Tab-separated table of N, CA, C and O in Angstrom:
chain	number	residue	atom	x	y	z
W	140	ASP	N	61.774	154.990	79.303
W	140	ASP	CA	61.899	154.319	80.482
W	140	ASP	C	61.299	153.039	81.215
W	140	ASP	O	60.185	153.359	81.771
W	141	ALA	N	61.592	152.241	80.508
W	141	ALA	CA	60.970	151.201	81.207
W	141	ALA	C	60.657	150.617	82.513
W	141	ALA	O	59.718	150.173	83.013
W	142	TRP	N	61.861	150.858	83.299
W	142	TRP	CA	61.849	150.644	84.592
W	142	TRP	C	60.851	151.426	85.299
W	142	TRP	O	60.401	151.106	86.199
W	143	ARG	N	60.934	153.034	84.530
W	143	ARG	CA	59.972	153.626	85.539
W	143	ARG	C	58.321	152.789	85.676
W	143	ARG	O	57.373	153.213	86.121
W	144	VAL	N	58.070	152.550	84.381
W	144	VAL	CA	56.756	152.163	83.951
W	144	VAL	C	56.673	150.375	84.702
W	144	VAL	O	55.227	150.474	85.082
W	145	ALA	N	57.725	149.773	84.939
W	145	ALA	CA	57.349	148.376	85.261
W	145	ALA	C	57.512	148.527	86.947
W	145	ALA	O	57.057	147.497	87.567
W	146	GLU	N	58.325	149.396	87.519
W	146	GLU	CA	58.732	149.435	88.819
W	146	GLU	C	57.165	149.529	89.662
W	146	GLU	O	57.346	148.694	90.633
W	147	PRO	N	56.306	150.431	89.318
W	147	PRO	CA	55.138	150.456	90.571
W	147	PRO	C	54.349	149.142	90.273
W	147	PRO	O	54.252	148.359	91.555
W	148	PRO	N	54.205	148.413	89.269
W	148	PRO	CA	53.385	147.172	89.209
W	148	PRO	C	54.364	146.006	90.095
W	148	PRO	O	53.514	144.876	90.531
W	149	LEU	N	55.705	146.088	89.759
W	149	LEU	CA	56.336	144.806	90.243
W	149	LEU	C	56.748	145.277	91.899
W	149	LEU	O	56.384	144.187	92.317
W	150	ARG	N	56.772	146.521	92.447
W	150	ARG	CA	56.860	146.699	93.772
W	150	ARG	C	55.267	146.369	94.333
W	150	ARG	O	55.135	145.462	95.213
W	151	SER	N	54.132	146.551	93.790
W	151	SER	CA	52.685	146.055	94.156
W	151	SER	C	52.769	144.721	93.983
W	151	SER	O	52.079	143.882	95.053
W	152	ALA	N	53.278	143.770	93.152
W	152	ALA	CA	53.382	142.543	93.065
W	152	ALA	C	54.192	141.899	94.060
W	152	ALA	O	53.833	140.536	94.795
W	153	ALA	N	55.258	142.300	94.193
W	153	ALA	CA	56.236	142.049	95.693
W	153	ALA	C	55.596	142.171	96.931
W	153	ALA	O	55.426	141.359	97.598
W	154	ASP	N	55.118	143.256	97.192
W	154	ASP	CA	54.429	143.717	98.116
W	154	ASP	C	52.974	142.502	98.699
W	154	ASP	O	52.810	142.052	99.902
W	155	THR	N	52.434	142.337	97.844
W	155	THR	CA	51.467	141.032	97.522
W	155	THR	C	51.691	139.854	97.858
W	155	THR	O	51.128	139.194	98.882
W	156	ALA	N	52.816	139.464	97.201
W	156	ALA	CA	53.155	138.427	97.551
W	156	ALA	C	53.783	138.172	98.887
W	156	ALA	O	53.552	137.096	99.557
W	157	ALA	N	54.780	139.318	99.533
W	157	ALA	CA	54.981	139.319	100.945
W	157	ALA	C	53.588	139.214	101.839
W	157	ALA	O	53.672	138.503	102.879
W	158	ASP	N	52.637	139.831	101.495
W	158	ASP	CA	51.393	139.658	102.329
W	158	ASP	C	51.144	138.461	102.064
W	158	ASP	O	50.365	137.933	103.473
W	159	VAL	N	51.205	137.750	101.220
W	159	VAL	CA	50.290	136.440	101.011
W	159	VAL	C	51.133	135.314	101.783
W	159	VAL	O	50.914	134.422	102.540
W	160	ALA	N	52.402	135.577	101.801
W	160	ALA	CA	53.639	134.581	102.767
W	160	ALA	C	53.266	134.856	103.944
W	160	ALA	O	53.406	134.131	104.900
W	161	GLY	N	53.197	136.474	104.249
W	161	GLY	CA	52.977	136.209	105.697
W	161	GLY	C	51.627	136.081	106.088
W	161	GLY	O	51.792	135.343	107.412
W	162	CYS	N	50.671	136.035	105.600
W	162	CYS	CA	49.246	135.593	105.853
W	162	CYS	C	49.431	133.841	106.096
W	162	CYS	O	49.121	133.440	107.058
W	163	ALA	N	50.172	133.060	105.206
W	163	ALA	CA	50.584	131.776	105.442
W	163	ALA	C	51.114	131.455	106.214
W	163	ALA	O	51.016	130.626	107.165
W	164	ALA	N	52.342	132.413	106.594
W	164	ALA	CA	53.238	132.076	107.989
W	164	ALA	C	52.306	132.134	109.179
W	164	ALA	O	52.607	131.316	110.043
W	165	ALA	N	51.475	133.113	109.106
W	165	ALA	CA	50.445	133.149	110.173
W	165	ALA	C	49.924	132.151	110.679
W	165	ALA	O	49.435	131.735	111.721
W	166	ALA	N	49.279	131.781	109.295
W	166	ALA	CA	48.269	130.627	109.348
W	166	ALA	C	49.181	129.494	109.969
W	166	ALA	O	48.526	128.233	110.768
W	167	VAL	N	49.984	129.250	109.395
W	167	VAL	CA	51.101	127.707	109.951
W	167	VAL	C	51.519	128.281	111.436
W	167	VAL	O	51.290	127.058	112.319
W	168	ALA	N	51.567	129.341	111.879
W	168	ALA	CA	52.082	129.541	113.314
W	168	ALA	C	50.754	129.327	114.358
W	168	ALA	O	50.820	128.410	115.336
W	169	GLU	N	49.369	129.708	113.758
W	169	GLU	CA	48.320	129.630	114.479
W	169	GLU	C	47.972	127.983	114.665
W	169	GLU	O	47.837	127.654	115.686
W	170	ARG	N	48.098	127.338	113.383
W	170	ARG	CA	47.960	125.885	113.301
W	170	ARG	C	48.852	125.284	114.390
W	170	ARG	O	48.605	124.322	115.093
W	171	ALA	N	50.283	125.761	114.299
W	171	ALA	CA	51.241	124.940	115.159
W	171	ALA	C	50.727	125.262	116.476
W	171	ALA	O	51.139	124.300	117.327
W	172	ILE	N	50.232	126.650	117.165
W	172	ILE	CA	49.995	126.618	117.929
W	172	ILE	C	48.982	125.821	118.761
W	172	ILE	O	48.799	125.444	119.763
W	173	ALA	N	47.947	125.657	117.849
W	173	ALA	CA	46.734	124.632	118.352
W	173	ALA	C	47.173	123.310	118.600
W	173	ALA	O	46.675	122.736	119.113
W	174	VAL	N	47.797	123.034	117.344
W	174	VAL	CA	48.533	121.381	117.744
W	174	VAL	C	49.065	121.355	119.243
W	174	VAL	O	48.962	120.571	119.602
W	175	TYR	N	49.998	122.331	119.396
W	175	TYR	CA	50.841	122.554	120.753
W	175	TYR	C	49.795	122.424	121.839
W	175	TYR	O	49.861	121.911	122.894
W	176	ASP	N	48.911	123.226	121.637
W	176	ASP	CA	47.599	123.342	122.835
W	176	ASP	C	47.015	122.056	122.941
W	176	ASP	O	46.606	121.639	124.069
W	177	ALA	N	46.939	121.209	121.740
W	177	ALA	CA	45.979	119.861	121.715
W	177	ALA	C	46.547	118.993	122.246
W	177	ALA	O	46.164	117.866	122.794
W	178	THR	N	48.085	119.145	122.027
W	178	THR	CA	48.641	117.549	122.123
W	178	THR	C	49.974	117.807	123.224
W	178	THR	O	49.814	116.913	124.152
W	179	VAL	N	50.655	118.784	122.925
W	179	VAL	CA	52.114	118.602	124.185
W	179	VAL	C	51.696	119.399	125.204
W	179	VAL	O	51.961	118.577	126.474
W	180	ALA	N	50.644	120.592	125.217
W	180	ALA	CA	50.274	121.135	126.570
W	180	ALA	C	49.860	120.059	127.346
W	180	ALA	O	50.098	120.233	128.856
W	181	PRO	N	48.849	119.334	127.060
W	181	PRO	CA	48.290	118.452	128.123
W	181	PRO	C	49.150	117.363	128.841
W	181	PRO	O	49.016	116.939	130.147
W	182	GLU	N	49.905	116.837	127.836
W	182	GLU	CA	51.140	116.066	128.493
W	182	GLU	C	52.168	116.677	129.414
W	182	GLU	O	52.546	115.824	130.223
W	183	LEU	N	52.415	117.927	128.799
W	183	LEU	CA	53.356	118.593	130.099
W	183	LEU	C	52.557	118.834	131.546
W	183	LEU	O	52.917	118.864	132.309
W	184	GLU	N	51.085	119.076	131.405
W	184	GLU	CA	50.572	119.289	132.331
W	184	GLU	C	50.319	118.190	133.101
W	184	GLU	O	50.585	118.070	134.404
W	185	ALA	N	50.097	117.144	132.546
W	185	ALA	CA	50.058	115.550	133.057
W	185	ALA	C	51.456	115.297	134.052
W	185	ALA	O	51.341	114.338	135.117
W	186	ALA	N	52.409	115.458	132.959
W	186	ALA	CA	53.724	115.206	133.772
W	186	ALA	C	54.176	116.298	135.051
W	186	ALA	O	54.513	115.821	135.734
W	187	ARG	N	53.910	117.317	134.918
W	187	ARG	CA	53.989	118.487	135.794
W	187	ARG	C	53.253	117.941	137.246
W	187	ARG	O	53.738	117.515	138.069
W	188	ALA	N	51.853	117.343	137.017
W	188	ALA	CA	50.984	116.957	138.206
W	188	ALA	C	51.544	115.588	138.564
W	188	ALA	O	51.391	115.401	139.647
W	189	SER	N	52.298	114.489	138.012
W	189	SER	CA	52.753	113.627	138.339
W	189	SER	C	54.020	113.666	139.028
W	189	SER	O	54.079	113.341	140.225
W	190	LEU	N	54.657	114.514	138.616
W	190	LEU	CA	56.355	115.196	139.386
W	190	LEU	C	55.635	115.695	140.951
W	190	LEU	O	56.203	115.448	141.914
W	191	GLU	N	54.533	116.267	140.935
W	191	GLU	CA	54.029	117.189	142.256
W	191	GLU	C	53.748	116.203	143.161
W	191	GLU	O	53.751	115.948	144.338
W	192	ARG	N	52.992	115.072	142.581
W	192	ARG	CA	52.413	114.077	143.430
W	192	ARG	C	53.634	113.117	144.000
W	192	ARG	O	53.591	112.822	145.134
W	193	GLU	N	54.721	112.691	143.055
W	193	GLU	CA	55.946	112.143	143.487
W	193	GLU	C	56.446	112.777	144.663
W	193	GLU	O	57.012	112.448	145.783
W	194	LEU	N	57.007	114.051	144.478
W	194	LEU	CA	57.387	115.253	145.259
W	194	LEU	C	56.461	114.920	146.889
W	194	LEU	O	57.029	114.818	147.806
W	195	ALA	N	55.276	115.336	146.672
W	195	ALA	CA	54.669	115.023	147.725
W	195	ALA	C	54.772	113.646	148.561
W	195	ALA	O	55.067	113.743	149.909
W	196	ALA	N	54.720	112.678	147.912
W	196	ALA	CA	54.882	111.359	148.363
W	196	ALA	C	56.328	111.121	148.839
W	196	ALA	O	56.672	110.711	150.006
W	197	LEU	N	57.244	111.806	148.389
W	197	LEU	CA	58.640	112.038	148.955
W	197	LEU	C	58.655	112.534	150.230
W	197	LEU	O	59.157	112.130	151.184
W	198	ARG	N	57.980	113.690	150.261
W	198	ARG	CA	57.785	114.520	151.436
W	198	ARG	C	57.112	113.775	152.741
W	198	ARG	O	57.893	113.610	153.569
W	199	SER	N	56.399	112.877	152.196
W	199	SER	CA	55.711	112.161	153.145
W	199	SER	C	56.588	111.318	153.736
W	199	SER	O	56.569	111.032	155.100
W	200	GLY	N	56.951	110.575	153.035
W	200	GLY	CA	57.822	109.472	153.184
W	200	GLY	C	58.953	110.232	154.050
W	200	GLY	O	59.429	109.308	155.027
W	201	SER	N	59.713	111.046	153.763
W	201	SER	CA	60.654	111.725	154.282
W	201	SER	C	60.421	112.065	155.885
W	201	SER	O	60.976	111.870	157.266
W	202	ALA	N	59.264	112.418	156.029
W	202	ALA	CA	58.516	112.968	157.428
W	202	ALA	C	58.363	111.628	158.126
W	202	ALA	O	58.604	111.471	159.495
W	203	GLU	N	57.669	110.633	157.808
W	203	GLU	CA	57.737	109.360	157.926
W	203	GLU	C	58.686	108.555	158.759
W	203	GLU	O	59.169	108.109	159.717
W	204	ARG	N	59.802	108.802	157.807
W	204	ARG	CA	60.867	107.964	158.204
W	204	ARG	C	61.667	109.070	159.480
W	204	ARG	O	62.349	107.970	160.296
W	205	ALA	N	61.677	110.490	159.168
W	205	ALA	CA	62.180	110.935	160.038
W	205	ALA	C	61.734	110.745	161.750
W	205	ALA	O	62.124	110.603	162.754
W	206	ALA	N	60.186	110.287	161.811
W	206	ALA	CA	59.611	110.279	162.559
W	206	ALA	C	60.116	108.889	163.213
W	206	ALA	O	60.177	108.645	164.516
W	207	GLN	N	60.176	107.635	162.538
W	207	GLN	CA	60.578	106.561	162.848
W	207	GLN	C	61.958	106.720	163.470
W	207	GLN	O	62.367	105.655	164.146
W	208	LEU	N	63.081	107.423	162.772
W	208	LEU	CA	64.285	107.488	163.316
W	208	LEU	C	64.117	108.184	164.712
W	208	LEU	O	65.011	107.606	165.636
W	209	ALA	N	63.242	108.956	165.136
W	209	ALA	CA	63.148	109.602	166.356
W	209	ALA	C	62.898	108.756	167.565
W	209	ALA	O	63.222	108.394	168.323
W	210	VAL	N	61.809	107.755	166.830
W	210	VAL	CA	61.619	106.644	167.742
W	210	VAL	C	62.476	105.558	168.053
W	210	VAL	O	62.756	105.073	169.247
W	211	ASP	N	63.388	105.429	166.988
W	211	ASP	CA	64.382	104.278	167.126
W	211	ASP	C	65.598	104.915	167.937
W	211	ASP	O	65.952	103.938	168.657
W	212	ALA	N	65.677	106.329	167.661
W	212	ALA	CA	66.737	106.876	168.608
W	212	ALA	C	66.288	106.890	170.102
W	212	ALA	O	67.286	106.595	171.086
W	213	GLU	N	65.294	107.227	170.445
W	213	GLU	CA	64.718	106.904	171.804
W	213	GLU	C	64.939	105.560	172.455
W	213	GLU	O	65.187	105.597	173.423
W	214	GLN	N	64.341	104.698	171.447
W	214	GLN	CA	64.468	103.251	172.005
W	214	GLN	C	66.010	102.959	172.246
W	214	GLN	O	66.184	102.316	173.316
W	215	ALA	N	66.852	103.489	171.510
W	215	ALA	CA	68.431	103.179	172.031
W	215	ALA	C	69.021	103.863	172.813
W	215	ALA	O	69.457	103.215	173.915
W	216	VAL	N	68.441	105.060	173.127
W	216	VAL	CA	68.705	105.607	174.401
W	216	VAL	C	68.187	104.984	175.686
W	216	VAL	O	68.960	104.900	176.722
W	217	GLN	N	66.990	104.680	175.704
W	217	GLN	CA	66.347	103.912	176.993
W	217	GLN	C	67.237	102.569	176.881
W	217	GLN	O	67.288	102.144	178.018
W	218	ALA	N	67.443	101.969	175.761
W	218	ALA	CA	68.054	100.380	176.301
W	218	ALA	C	69.535	100.772	176.545
W	218	ALA	O	70.202	99.985	177.395
W	219	GLY	N	70.101	101.797	176.160
W	219	GLY	CA	71.471	102.143	176.871
W	219	GLY	C	71.614	102.745	178.334
W	219	GLY	O	72.235	102.334	178.932
W	220	ILE	N	70.134	103.494	178.742
W	220	ILE	CA	69.948	103.815	180.228
W	220	ILE	C	70.155	102.404	181.045
W	220	ILE	O	70.591	101.973	181.827
W	221	LYS	N	69.469	101.316	180.291
W	221	LYS	CA	68.989	100.275	181.079
W	221	LYS	C	70.231	99.533	181.403
W	221	LYS	O	70.788	98.574	182.117
W	222	ASN	N	71.043	99.423	180.220
W	222	ASN	CA	72.163	98.875	180.157
W	222	ASN	C	73.214	99.018	181.317
W	222	ASN	O	73.974	98.590	182.005
W	223	ALA	N	73.405	100.782	181.237
W	223	ALA	CA	74.116	101.179	182.245
W	223	ALA	C	73.622	101.082	183.756
W	223	ALA	O	74.391	100.875	184.798
W	224	GLN	N	72.473	101.093	183.739
W	224	GLN	CA	71.817	100.640	185.382
W	224	GLN	C	72.400	99.354	185.647
W	224	GLN	O	72.471	99.001	186.747
W	225	ASP	N	72.173	98.511	184.577
W	225	ASP	CA	72.348	96.922	184.933
W	225	ASP	C	73.854	96.724	185.209
W	225	ASP	O	73.966	96.045	186.182
W	226	ALA	N	74.520	97.452	184.420
W	226	ALA	CA	76.074	97.288	184.745
W	226	ALA	C	76.360	97.885	185.962
W	226	ALA	O	77.244	97.298	187.005
W	227	TRP	N	75.696	99.132	186.519
W	227	TRP	CA	76.038	99.527	187.741
W	227	TRP	C	75.549	98.451	188.886
W	227	TRP	O	76.169	98.188	189.888
W	228	ALA	N	74.554	98.137	188.497
W	228	ALA	CA	73.705	97.090	189.886
W	228	ALA	C	74.831	96.138	189.667
W	228	ALA	O	74.918	95.420	191.034
W	229	ASP	N	74.932	95.321	188.541
W	229	ASP	CA	76.235	94.291	188.973
W	229	ASP	C	77.357	94.435	189.538
W	229	ASP	O	77.969	93.670	190.234
W	230	ALA	N	77.835	95.843	189.283
W	230	ALA	CA	79.051	96.131	190.203
W	230	ALA	C	78.801	96.329	191.342
W	230	ALA	O	79.877	95.712	192.367
W	231	ARG	N	77.574	96.774	191.837
W	231	ARG	CA	77.768	96.767	193.189
W	231	ARG	C	77.049	95.669	193.845
W	231	ARG	O	77.774	95.080	194.902
W	232	LEU	N	76.815	94.610	193.267
W	232	LEU	CA	76.598	93.167	193.662
W	232	LEU	C	77.615	92.767	193.898
W	232	LEU	O	78.070	91.972	194.749
W	233	ARG	N	78.619	92.738	192.634
W	233	ARG	CA	80.055	92.335	192.808
W	233	ARG	C	81.146	92.717	194.088
W	233	ARG	O	81.535	92.107	194.618
W	234	GLU	N	80.918	94.044	194.188
W	234	GLU	CA	81.427	94.548	195.350
W	234	GLU	C	80.807	94.362	196.707
W	234	GLU	O	81.756	94.075	197.539
W	235	ALA	N	79.371	94.014	196.477
W	235	ALA	CA	79.080	93.505	198.132
W	235	ALA	C	79.426	91.922	198.319
W	235	ALA	O	79.933	91.919	199.466
W	236	GLN	N	79.420	91.661	197.335
W	236	GLN	CA	79.982	89.919	197.234
W	236	GLN	C	81.521	90.115	197.943
W	236	GLN	O	81.677	89.074	198.508
W	237	MET	N	82.216	90.988	197.665
W	237	MET	CA	83.422	91.028	197.553
W	237	MET	C	83.759	91.471	199.352
W	237	MET	O	84.641	90.925	199.830
W	238	LEU	N	82.923	92.369	199.802
W	238	LEU	CA	82.794	92.994	201.003
W	238	LEU	C	82.247	92.060	201.925
W	238	LEU	O	82.836	92.267	203.223
W	239	GLU	N	81.548	91.449	201.585
W	239	GLU	CA	80.845	90.365	202.603
W	239	GLU	C	81.820	89.792	203.323
W	239	GLU	O	81.621	89.656	204.664
W	240	PRO	N	82.607	88.923	202.686
W	240	PRO	CA	83.592	88.006	203.550
W	240	PRO	C	84.224	89.327	204.893
W	240	PRO	O	84.650	88.547	205.928
W	241	LEU	N	84.313	90.305	204.428
W	241	LEU	CA	85.467	91.285	205.153
W	241	LEU	C	84.598	91.682	206.409
W	241	LEU	O	85.074	92.015	207.479
W	242	LEU	N	83.277	91.501	206.356
W	242	LEU	CA	82.376	91.918	207.208
W	242	LEU	C	81.798	91.118	208.068
W	242	LEU	O	81.057	91.300	209.309
W	243	SER	N	82.281	89.882	207.831
W	243	SER	CA	81.680	88.619	208.633
W	243	SER	C	83.058	88.346	209.451
W	243	SER	O	84.036	88.723	209.394
W	244	ASP	N	82.669	87.601	210.240
W	244	ASP	CA	83.457	87.026	211.341
W	244	ASP	C	84.516	85.680	210.733
W	244	ASP	O	85.028	85.098	211.681
W	245	GLU	N	83.886	85.394	210.067
W	245	GLU	CA	84.678	84.206	209.253
W	245	GLU	C	86.150	84.651	208.463
W	245	GLU	O	86.259	86.064	208.416
W	246	PRO	N	87.083	83.882	208.679
W	246	PRO	CA	88.316	84.155	207.959
W	246	PRO	C	88.107	84.278	206.370
W	246	PRO	O	87.610	83.876	205.927
W	247	VAL	N	89.095	85.383	206.089
W	247	VAL	CA	89.122	85.736	204.868
W	247	VAL	C	90.123	84.809	203.870
W	247	VAL	O	91.213	84.794	204.508
W	248	THR	N	89.419	84.222	202.645
W	248	THR	CA	90.270	83.951	202.098
W	248	THR	C	90.633	84.540	200.684
W	248	THR	O	89.781	85.224	200.233
W	249	ALA	N	91.505	83.749	199.692
W	249	ALA	CA	91.940	84.567	198.725
W	249	ALA	C	90.809	84.394	197.957
W	249	ALA	O	90.313	85.270	196.618
W	250	SER	N	90.059	83.563	197.697
W	250	SER	CA	88.863	83.158	196.818
W	250	SER	C	87.687	84.112	196.939
W	250	SER	O	87.020	84.716	196.036
W	251	ALA	N	87.903	84.483	198.430
W	251	ALA	CA	86.408	85.138	198.555
W	251	ALA	C	86.995	86.984	198.431
W	251	ALA	O	85.874	87.488	197.964
W	252	MET	N	88.238	86.915	198.060
W	252	MET	CA	88.395	88.269	197.926
W	252	MET	C	88.362	88.651	196.314
W	252	MET	O	88.208	89.457	195.795
W	253	THR	N	88.468	87.783	195.617
W	253	THR	CA	88.479	87.852	194.049
W	253	THR	C	87.011	87.502	193.451
W	253	THR	O	86.910	87.589	192.699
W	254	GLY	N	86.028	86.858	194.613
W	254	GLY	CA	84.709	86.503	194.233
W	254	GLY	C	84.894	85.148	193.498
W	254	GLY	O	83.974	84.663	192.876
W	255	LEU	N	86.029	84.707	193.046
W	255	LEU	CA	86.274	83.475	192.421
W	255	LEU	C	86.051	82.378	193.454
W	255	LEU	O	86.482	82.053	194.548
W	256	GLU	N	84.827	80.944	193.414
W	256	GLU	CA	84.908	80.168	194.388
W	256	GLU	C	84.734	78.763	193.817
W	256	GLU	O	84.346	78.923	192.485
């Protein structure tokens, strides 16, 4: 029986080859991790830090823009109030100009009633 005689050394050689291949694969994996840690990881960290800075700048810009929009809205409201007050005053003035001839002792003319002279 040649197989019974050859099997144990063949198995032992196969196990040794598997161990050597496993050790080589582990060494390659360790080297790949070391290369990743030395090259890729710092670049990813720098990219992450850059993105965080950009996000902070965007948030700051958004807050500043919102504050400016609030100021602009307040100015628009104030301008609208002033325009309404001016329009009301102009209307009262025109009304007074139209009523003035009616309250005077002078005869009323059509041009006095329309405010056109």
